[in-house]
PDB file of C-alpha atoms in Angstrom:
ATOM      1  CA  UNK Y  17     -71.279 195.681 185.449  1.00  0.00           C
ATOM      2  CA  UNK Y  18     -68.452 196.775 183.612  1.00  0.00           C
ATOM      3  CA  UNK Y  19     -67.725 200.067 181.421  1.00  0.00           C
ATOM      4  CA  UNK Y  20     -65.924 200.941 178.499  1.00  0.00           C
ATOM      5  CA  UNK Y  21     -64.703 203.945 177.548  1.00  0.00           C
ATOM      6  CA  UNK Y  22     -62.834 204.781 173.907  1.00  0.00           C
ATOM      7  CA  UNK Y  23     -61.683 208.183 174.770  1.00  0.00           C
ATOM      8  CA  UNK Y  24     -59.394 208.731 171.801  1.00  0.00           C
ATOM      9  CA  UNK Y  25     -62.304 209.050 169.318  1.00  0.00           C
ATOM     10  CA  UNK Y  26     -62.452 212.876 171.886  1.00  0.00           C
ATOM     11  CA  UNK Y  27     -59.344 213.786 171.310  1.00  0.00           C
ATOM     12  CA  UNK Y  28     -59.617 213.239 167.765  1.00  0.00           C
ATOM     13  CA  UNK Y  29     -62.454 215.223 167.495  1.00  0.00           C
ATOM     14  CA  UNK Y  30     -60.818 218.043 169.478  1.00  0.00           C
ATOM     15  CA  UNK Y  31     -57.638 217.746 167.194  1.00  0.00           C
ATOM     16  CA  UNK Y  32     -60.109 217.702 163.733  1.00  0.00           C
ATOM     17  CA  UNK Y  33     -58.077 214.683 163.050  1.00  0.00           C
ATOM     18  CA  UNK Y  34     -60.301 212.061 160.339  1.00  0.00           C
ATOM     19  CA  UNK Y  35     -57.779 209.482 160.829  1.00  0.00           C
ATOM     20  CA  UNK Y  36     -57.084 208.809 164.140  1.00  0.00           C
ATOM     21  CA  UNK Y  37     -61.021 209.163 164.577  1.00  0.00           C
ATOM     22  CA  UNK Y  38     -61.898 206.440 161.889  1.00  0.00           C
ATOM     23  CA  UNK Y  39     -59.253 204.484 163.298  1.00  0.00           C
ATOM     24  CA  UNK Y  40     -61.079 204.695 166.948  1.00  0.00           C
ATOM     25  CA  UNK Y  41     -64.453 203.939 164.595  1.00  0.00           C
ATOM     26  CA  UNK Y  42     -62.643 200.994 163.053  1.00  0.00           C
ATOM     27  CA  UNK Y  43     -61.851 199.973 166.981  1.00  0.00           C
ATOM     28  CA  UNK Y  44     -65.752 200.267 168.019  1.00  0.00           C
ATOM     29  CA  UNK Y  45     -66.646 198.106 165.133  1.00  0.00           C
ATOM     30  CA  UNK Y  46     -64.288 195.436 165.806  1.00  0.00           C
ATOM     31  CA  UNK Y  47     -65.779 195.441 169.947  1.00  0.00           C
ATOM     32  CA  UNK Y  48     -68.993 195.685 168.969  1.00  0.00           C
ATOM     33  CA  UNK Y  49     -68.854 192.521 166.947  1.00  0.00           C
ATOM     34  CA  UNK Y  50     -66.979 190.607 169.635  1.00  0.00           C
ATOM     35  CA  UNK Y  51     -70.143 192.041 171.914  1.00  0.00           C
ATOM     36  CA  UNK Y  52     -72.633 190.461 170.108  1.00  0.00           C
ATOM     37  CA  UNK Y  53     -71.341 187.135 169.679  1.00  0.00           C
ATOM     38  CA  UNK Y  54     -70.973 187.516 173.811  1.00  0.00           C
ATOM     39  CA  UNK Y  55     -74.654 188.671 173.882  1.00  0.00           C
ATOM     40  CA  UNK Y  56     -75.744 185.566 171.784  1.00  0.00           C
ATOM     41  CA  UNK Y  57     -73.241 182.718 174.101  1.00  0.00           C
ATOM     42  CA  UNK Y  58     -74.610 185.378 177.496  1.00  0.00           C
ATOM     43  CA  UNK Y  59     -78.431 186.556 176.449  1.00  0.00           C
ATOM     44  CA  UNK Y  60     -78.888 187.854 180.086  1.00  0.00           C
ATOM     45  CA  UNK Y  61     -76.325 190.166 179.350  1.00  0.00           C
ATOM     46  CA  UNK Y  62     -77.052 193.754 178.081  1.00  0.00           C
ATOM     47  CA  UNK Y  63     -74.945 196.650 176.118  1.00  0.00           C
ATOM     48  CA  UNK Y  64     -75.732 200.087 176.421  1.00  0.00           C
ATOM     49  CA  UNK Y  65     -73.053 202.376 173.449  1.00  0.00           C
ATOM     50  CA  UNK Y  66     -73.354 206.094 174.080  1.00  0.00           C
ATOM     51  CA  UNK Y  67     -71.375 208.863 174.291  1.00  0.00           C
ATOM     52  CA  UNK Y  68     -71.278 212.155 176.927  1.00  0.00           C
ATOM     53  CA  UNK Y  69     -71.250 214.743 173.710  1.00  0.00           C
ATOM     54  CA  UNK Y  70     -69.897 214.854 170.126  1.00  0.00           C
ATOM     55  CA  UNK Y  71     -66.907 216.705 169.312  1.00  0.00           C
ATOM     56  CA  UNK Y  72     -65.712 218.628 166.748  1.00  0.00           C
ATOM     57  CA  UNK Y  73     -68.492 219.214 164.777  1.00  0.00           C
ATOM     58  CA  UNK Y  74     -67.587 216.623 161.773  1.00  0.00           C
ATOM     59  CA  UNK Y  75     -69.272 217.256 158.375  1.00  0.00           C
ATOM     60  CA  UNK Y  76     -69.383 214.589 154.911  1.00  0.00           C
ATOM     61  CA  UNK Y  77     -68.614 216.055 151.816  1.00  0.00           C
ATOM     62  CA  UNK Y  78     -67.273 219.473 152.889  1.00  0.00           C
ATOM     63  CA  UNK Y  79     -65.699 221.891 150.003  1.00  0.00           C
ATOM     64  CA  UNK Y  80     -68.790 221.624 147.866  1.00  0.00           C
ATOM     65  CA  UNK Y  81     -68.126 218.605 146.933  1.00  0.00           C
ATOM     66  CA  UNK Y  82     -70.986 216.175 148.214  1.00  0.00           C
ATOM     67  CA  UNK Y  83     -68.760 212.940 147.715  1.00  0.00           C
ATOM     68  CA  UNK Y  84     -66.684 211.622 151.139  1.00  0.00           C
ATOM     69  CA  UNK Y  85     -63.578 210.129 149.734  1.00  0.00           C
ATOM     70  CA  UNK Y  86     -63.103 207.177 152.755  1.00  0.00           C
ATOM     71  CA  UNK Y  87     -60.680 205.425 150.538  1.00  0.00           C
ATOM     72  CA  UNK Y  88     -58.059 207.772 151.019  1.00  0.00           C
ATOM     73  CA  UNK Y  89     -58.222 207.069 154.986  1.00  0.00           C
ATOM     74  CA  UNK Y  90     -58.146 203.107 154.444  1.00  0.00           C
ATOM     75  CA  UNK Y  91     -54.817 203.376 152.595  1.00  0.00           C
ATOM     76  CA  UNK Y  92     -53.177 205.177 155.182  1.00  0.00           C
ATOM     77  CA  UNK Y  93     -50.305 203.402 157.330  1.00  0.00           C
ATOM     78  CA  UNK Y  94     -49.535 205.683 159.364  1.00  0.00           C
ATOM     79  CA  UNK Y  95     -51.544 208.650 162.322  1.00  0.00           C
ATOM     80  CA  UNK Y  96     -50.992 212.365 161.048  1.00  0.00           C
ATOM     81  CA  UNK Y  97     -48.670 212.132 164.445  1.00  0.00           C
ATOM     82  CA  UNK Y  98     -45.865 209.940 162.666  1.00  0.00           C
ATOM     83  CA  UNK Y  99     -46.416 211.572 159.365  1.00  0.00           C
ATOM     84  CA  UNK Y 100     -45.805 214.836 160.739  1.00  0.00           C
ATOM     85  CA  UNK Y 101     -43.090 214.048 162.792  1.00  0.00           C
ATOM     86  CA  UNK Y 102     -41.127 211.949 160.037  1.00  0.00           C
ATOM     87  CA  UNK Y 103     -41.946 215.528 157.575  1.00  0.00           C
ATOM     88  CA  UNK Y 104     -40.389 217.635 160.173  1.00  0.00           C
ATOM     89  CA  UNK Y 105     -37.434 215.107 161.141  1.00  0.00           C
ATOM     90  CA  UNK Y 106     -36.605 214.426 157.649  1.00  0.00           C
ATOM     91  CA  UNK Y 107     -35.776 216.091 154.052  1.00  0.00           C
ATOM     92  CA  UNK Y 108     -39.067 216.622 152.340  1.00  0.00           C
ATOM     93  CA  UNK Y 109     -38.776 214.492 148.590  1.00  0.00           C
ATOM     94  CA  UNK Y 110     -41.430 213.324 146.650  1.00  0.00           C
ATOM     95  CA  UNK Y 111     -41.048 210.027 146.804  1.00  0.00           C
ATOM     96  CA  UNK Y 112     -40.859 209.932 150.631  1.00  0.00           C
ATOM     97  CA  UNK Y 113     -43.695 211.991 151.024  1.00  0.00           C
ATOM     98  CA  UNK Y 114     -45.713 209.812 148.918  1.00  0.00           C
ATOM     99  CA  UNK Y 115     -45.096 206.690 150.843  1.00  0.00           C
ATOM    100  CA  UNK Y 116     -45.828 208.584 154.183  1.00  0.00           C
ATOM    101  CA  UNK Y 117     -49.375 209.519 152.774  1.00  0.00           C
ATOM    102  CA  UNK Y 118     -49.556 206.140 150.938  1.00  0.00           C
ATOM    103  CA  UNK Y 119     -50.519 208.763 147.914  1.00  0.00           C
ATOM    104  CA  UNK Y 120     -48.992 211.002 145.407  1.00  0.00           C
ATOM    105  CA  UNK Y 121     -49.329 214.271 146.482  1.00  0.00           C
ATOM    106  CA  UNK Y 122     -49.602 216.584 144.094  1.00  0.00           C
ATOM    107  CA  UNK Y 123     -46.967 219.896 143.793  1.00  0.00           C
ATOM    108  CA  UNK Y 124     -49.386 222.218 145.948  1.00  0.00           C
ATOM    109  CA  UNK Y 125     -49.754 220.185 148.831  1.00  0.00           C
ATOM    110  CA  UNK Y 126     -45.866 219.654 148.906  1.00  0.00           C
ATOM    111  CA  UNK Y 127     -44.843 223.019 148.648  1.00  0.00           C
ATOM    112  CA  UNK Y 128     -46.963 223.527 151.316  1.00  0.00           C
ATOM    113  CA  UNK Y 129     -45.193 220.873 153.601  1.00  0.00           C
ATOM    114  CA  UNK Y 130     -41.684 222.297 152.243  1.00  0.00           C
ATOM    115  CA  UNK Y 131     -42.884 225.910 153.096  1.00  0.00           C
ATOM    116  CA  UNK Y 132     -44.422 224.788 156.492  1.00  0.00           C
ATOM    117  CA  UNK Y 133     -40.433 222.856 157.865  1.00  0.00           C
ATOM    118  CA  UNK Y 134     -39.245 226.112 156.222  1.00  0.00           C
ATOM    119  CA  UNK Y 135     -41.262 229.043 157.625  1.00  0.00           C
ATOM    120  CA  UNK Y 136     -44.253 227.311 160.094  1.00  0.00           C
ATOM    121  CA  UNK Y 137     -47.159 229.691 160.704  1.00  0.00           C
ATOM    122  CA  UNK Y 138     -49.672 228.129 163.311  1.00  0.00           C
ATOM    123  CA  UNK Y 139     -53.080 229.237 163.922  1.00  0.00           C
ATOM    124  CA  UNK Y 140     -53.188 228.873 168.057  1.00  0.00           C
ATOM    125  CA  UNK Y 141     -56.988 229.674 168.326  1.00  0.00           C
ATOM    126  CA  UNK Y 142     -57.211 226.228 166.793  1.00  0.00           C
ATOM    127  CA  UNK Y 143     -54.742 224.721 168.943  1.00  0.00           C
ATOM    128  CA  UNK Y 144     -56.491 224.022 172.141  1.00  0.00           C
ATOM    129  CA  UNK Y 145     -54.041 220.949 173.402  1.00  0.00           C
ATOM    130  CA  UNK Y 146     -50.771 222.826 172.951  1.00  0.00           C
ATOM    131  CA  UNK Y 147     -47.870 220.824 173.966  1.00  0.00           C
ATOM    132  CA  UNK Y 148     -45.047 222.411 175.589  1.00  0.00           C
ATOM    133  CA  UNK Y 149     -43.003 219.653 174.408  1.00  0.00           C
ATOM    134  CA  UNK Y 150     -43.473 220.034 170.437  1.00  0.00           C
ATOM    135  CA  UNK Y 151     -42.222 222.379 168.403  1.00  0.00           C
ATOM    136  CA  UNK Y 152     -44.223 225.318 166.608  1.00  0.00           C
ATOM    137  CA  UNK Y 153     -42.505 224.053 163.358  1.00  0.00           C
ATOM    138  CA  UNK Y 154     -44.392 219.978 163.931  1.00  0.00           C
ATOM    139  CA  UNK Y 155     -47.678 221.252 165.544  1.00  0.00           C
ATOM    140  CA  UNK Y 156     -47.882 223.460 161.867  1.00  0.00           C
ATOM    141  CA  UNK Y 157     -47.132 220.598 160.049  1.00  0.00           C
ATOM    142  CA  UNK Y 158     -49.335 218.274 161.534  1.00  0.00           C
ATOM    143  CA  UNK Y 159     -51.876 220.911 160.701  1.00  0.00           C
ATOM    144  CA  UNK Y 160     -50.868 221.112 157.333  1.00  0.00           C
ATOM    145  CA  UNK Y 161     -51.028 217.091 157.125  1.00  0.00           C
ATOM    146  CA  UNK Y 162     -54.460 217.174 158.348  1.00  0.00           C
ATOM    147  CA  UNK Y 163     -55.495 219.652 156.116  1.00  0.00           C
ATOM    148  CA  UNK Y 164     -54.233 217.605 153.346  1.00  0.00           C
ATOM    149  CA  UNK Y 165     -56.071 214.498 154.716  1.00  0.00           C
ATOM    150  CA  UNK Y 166     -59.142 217.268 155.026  1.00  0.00           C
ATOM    151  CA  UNK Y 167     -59.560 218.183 151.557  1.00  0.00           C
ATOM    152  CA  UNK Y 168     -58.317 214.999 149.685  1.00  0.00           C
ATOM    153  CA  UNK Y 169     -61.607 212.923 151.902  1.00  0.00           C
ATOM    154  CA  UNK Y 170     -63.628 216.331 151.938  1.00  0.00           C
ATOM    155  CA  UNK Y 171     -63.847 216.237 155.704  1.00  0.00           C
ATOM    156  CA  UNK Y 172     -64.794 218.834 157.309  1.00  0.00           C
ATOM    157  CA  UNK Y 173     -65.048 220.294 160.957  1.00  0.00           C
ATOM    158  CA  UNK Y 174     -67.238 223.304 162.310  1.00  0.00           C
ATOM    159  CA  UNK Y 175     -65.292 223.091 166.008  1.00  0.00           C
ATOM    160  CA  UNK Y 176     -61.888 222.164 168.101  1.00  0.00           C
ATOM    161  CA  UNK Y 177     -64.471 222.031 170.986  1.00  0.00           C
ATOM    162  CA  UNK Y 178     -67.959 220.077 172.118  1.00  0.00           C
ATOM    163  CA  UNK Y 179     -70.870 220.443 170.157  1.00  0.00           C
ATOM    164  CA  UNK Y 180     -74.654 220.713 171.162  1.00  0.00           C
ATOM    165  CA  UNK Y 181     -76.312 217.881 169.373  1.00  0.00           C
ATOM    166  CA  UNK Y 182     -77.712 215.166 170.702  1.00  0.00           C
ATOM    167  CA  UNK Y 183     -75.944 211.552 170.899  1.00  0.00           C
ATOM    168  CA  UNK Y 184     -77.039 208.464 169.694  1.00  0.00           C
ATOM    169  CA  UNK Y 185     -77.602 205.800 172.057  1.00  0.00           C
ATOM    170  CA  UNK Y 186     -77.717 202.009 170.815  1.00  0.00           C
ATOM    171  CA  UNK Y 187     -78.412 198.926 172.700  1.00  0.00           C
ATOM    172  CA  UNK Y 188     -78.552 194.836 172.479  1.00  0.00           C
ATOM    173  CA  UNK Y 189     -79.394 192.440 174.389  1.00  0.00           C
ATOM    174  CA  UNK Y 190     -81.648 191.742 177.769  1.00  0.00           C
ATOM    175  CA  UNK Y 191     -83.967 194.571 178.263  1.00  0.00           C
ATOM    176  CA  UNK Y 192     -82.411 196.519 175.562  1.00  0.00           C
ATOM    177  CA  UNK Y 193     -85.995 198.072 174.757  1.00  0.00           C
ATOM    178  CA  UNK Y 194     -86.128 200.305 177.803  1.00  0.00           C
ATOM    179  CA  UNK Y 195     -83.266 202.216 175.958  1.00  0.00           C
ATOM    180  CA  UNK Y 196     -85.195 203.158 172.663  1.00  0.00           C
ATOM    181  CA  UNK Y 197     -85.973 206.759 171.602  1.00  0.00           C
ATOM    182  CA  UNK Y 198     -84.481 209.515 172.498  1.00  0.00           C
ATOM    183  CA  UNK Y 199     -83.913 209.986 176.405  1.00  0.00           C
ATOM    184  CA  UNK Y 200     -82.123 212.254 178.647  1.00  0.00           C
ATOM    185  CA  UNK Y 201     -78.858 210.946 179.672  1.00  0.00           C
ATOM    186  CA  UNK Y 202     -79.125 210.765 183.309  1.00  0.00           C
ATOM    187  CA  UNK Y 203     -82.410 208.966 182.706  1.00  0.00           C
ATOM    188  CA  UNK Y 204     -79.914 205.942 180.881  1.00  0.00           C
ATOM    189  CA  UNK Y 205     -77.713 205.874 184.402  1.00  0.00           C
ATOM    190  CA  UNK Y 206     -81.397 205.727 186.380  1.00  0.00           C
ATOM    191  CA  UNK Y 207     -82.558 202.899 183.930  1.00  0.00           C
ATOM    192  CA  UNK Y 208     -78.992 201.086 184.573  1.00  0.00           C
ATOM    193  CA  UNK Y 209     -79.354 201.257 188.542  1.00  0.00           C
ATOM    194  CA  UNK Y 210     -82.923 200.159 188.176  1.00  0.00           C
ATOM    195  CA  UNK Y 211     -81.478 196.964 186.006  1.00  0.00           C
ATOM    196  CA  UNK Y 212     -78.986 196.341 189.015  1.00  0.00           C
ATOM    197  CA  UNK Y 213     -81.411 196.336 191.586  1.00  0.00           C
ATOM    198  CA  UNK Y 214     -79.522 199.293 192.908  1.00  0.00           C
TER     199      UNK Y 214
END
C-alpha cells in the first residue's frame, strides 16, 4: 500500500493562484501516466485518485467572457512567487516586466504594479496564510500579479477557503469497479481495508 499526496494543488487553491495550481495539474498528469504504464507491467495493482475537498472555488471563463485563455499559463517561466518578488526587489520597466510575465503587459496592468511597490494596499480578509516574514508591499504585489494572471486567462475564484462540492474519484486497475459512482468517502477507506484483507 502506498499513498500519495500532492498537497500544493491546496495551497494553491487557498492562495487563488492559476499557476502554481496548473503547474500541480501538469504534475498529476505526468504521475498518472507513469501509473498506468505500472498498472499495465503490475495488473494486480490498483490506483485509487481523490481528493479530501476542493478549494477555492475555481470558475472557467470568469469576467463574462466564456473563453479560458490556458495559453497564457503555458508561457509562463516563472510562479507568481518569483515574479512578485523580482517586481518588488527590482525597478519596474517594461521590458523587464514583460519577460517576467513572458507577455507584454499592457500600460494598466503596469501602472498598477508601479502603484502597488509605490503605495501597496492589501485586502487581509483575502489573505488567510499571512506570513510574518513578507512584506505588506510583496504580499500586494503578488496579489496584483495574480490578478493580472486572473483576468488575462479569465480565471476566476468564489473562495480563499474549502468548498462544499463533491470530489471526483477515479480509479484503474484490479478491482477498480468497486470505486464507480459516487460514494461517501469513508466508504473508499472501508473498500481499501476490505482489498487488504484488513
Amino acid at each position: 500500500f502506498m499513498l500519495i499526496e500532492a498537497s500544493q494543488i491546496d495551497w494553491a487553491g487557498h492562495a487563488n493562484n492559476i499557476s502554481d495550481a496548473m503547474a500541480e495539474m501538469d504534475d498529476l498528469a505526468e504521475t498518472l501516466k507513469y501509473l498506468e504504464h505500472f498498472v499495465e507491467r503490475h495488473p494486480d495493482t490498483l490506483v485509487i485518485v481523490t481528493a479530501d475537498h476542493s478549494t477555492g472555488g475555481f470558475t472557467l471563463a470568469a469576467n463574462g467572457k466564456y473563453e479560458w485563455e490556458a495559453k497564457v499559463l503555458r508561457t509562463m517561466q516563472h510562479s507568481v512567487n518569483y515574479i512578485a518578488k523580482q517586481l518588488v526587489a527590482n525597478e519596474i520597466h517594461a521590458d523587464s516586466a514583460n519577460r517576467l510575465f513572458n507577455l507584454e503587459l499592457n500600460q494598466e496592468e503596469l501602472s498598477l504594479l508601479k502603484k502597488t511597490k509605490t503605495t501597496p494596499k492589501l485586502d487581509n480578509s483575502k489573505n488567510i496564510y499571512q506570513d510574518k516574514k513578507v512584506s505588506s508591499t510583496e504580499l500586494a504585489m503578488l496579489a496584483n500579479v495574480k490578478h493580472i494572471i486572473d483576468n488575462r486567462t479569465n480565471s476566476g475564484w468564489t473562495t480563499g477557503g474549502h468548498t462544499a462540492i463533491d470530489v471526483p474519484v477515479f480509479a484503474f486497475g484490479k478491482r477498480c469497479e468497486l470505486f464507480n459512482g459516487s460514494q461517501d468517502n469513508t466508504d473508499i477507506a472501508k473498500k481499501i481495508f476490505t482489498l487488504l484483507g484488513k
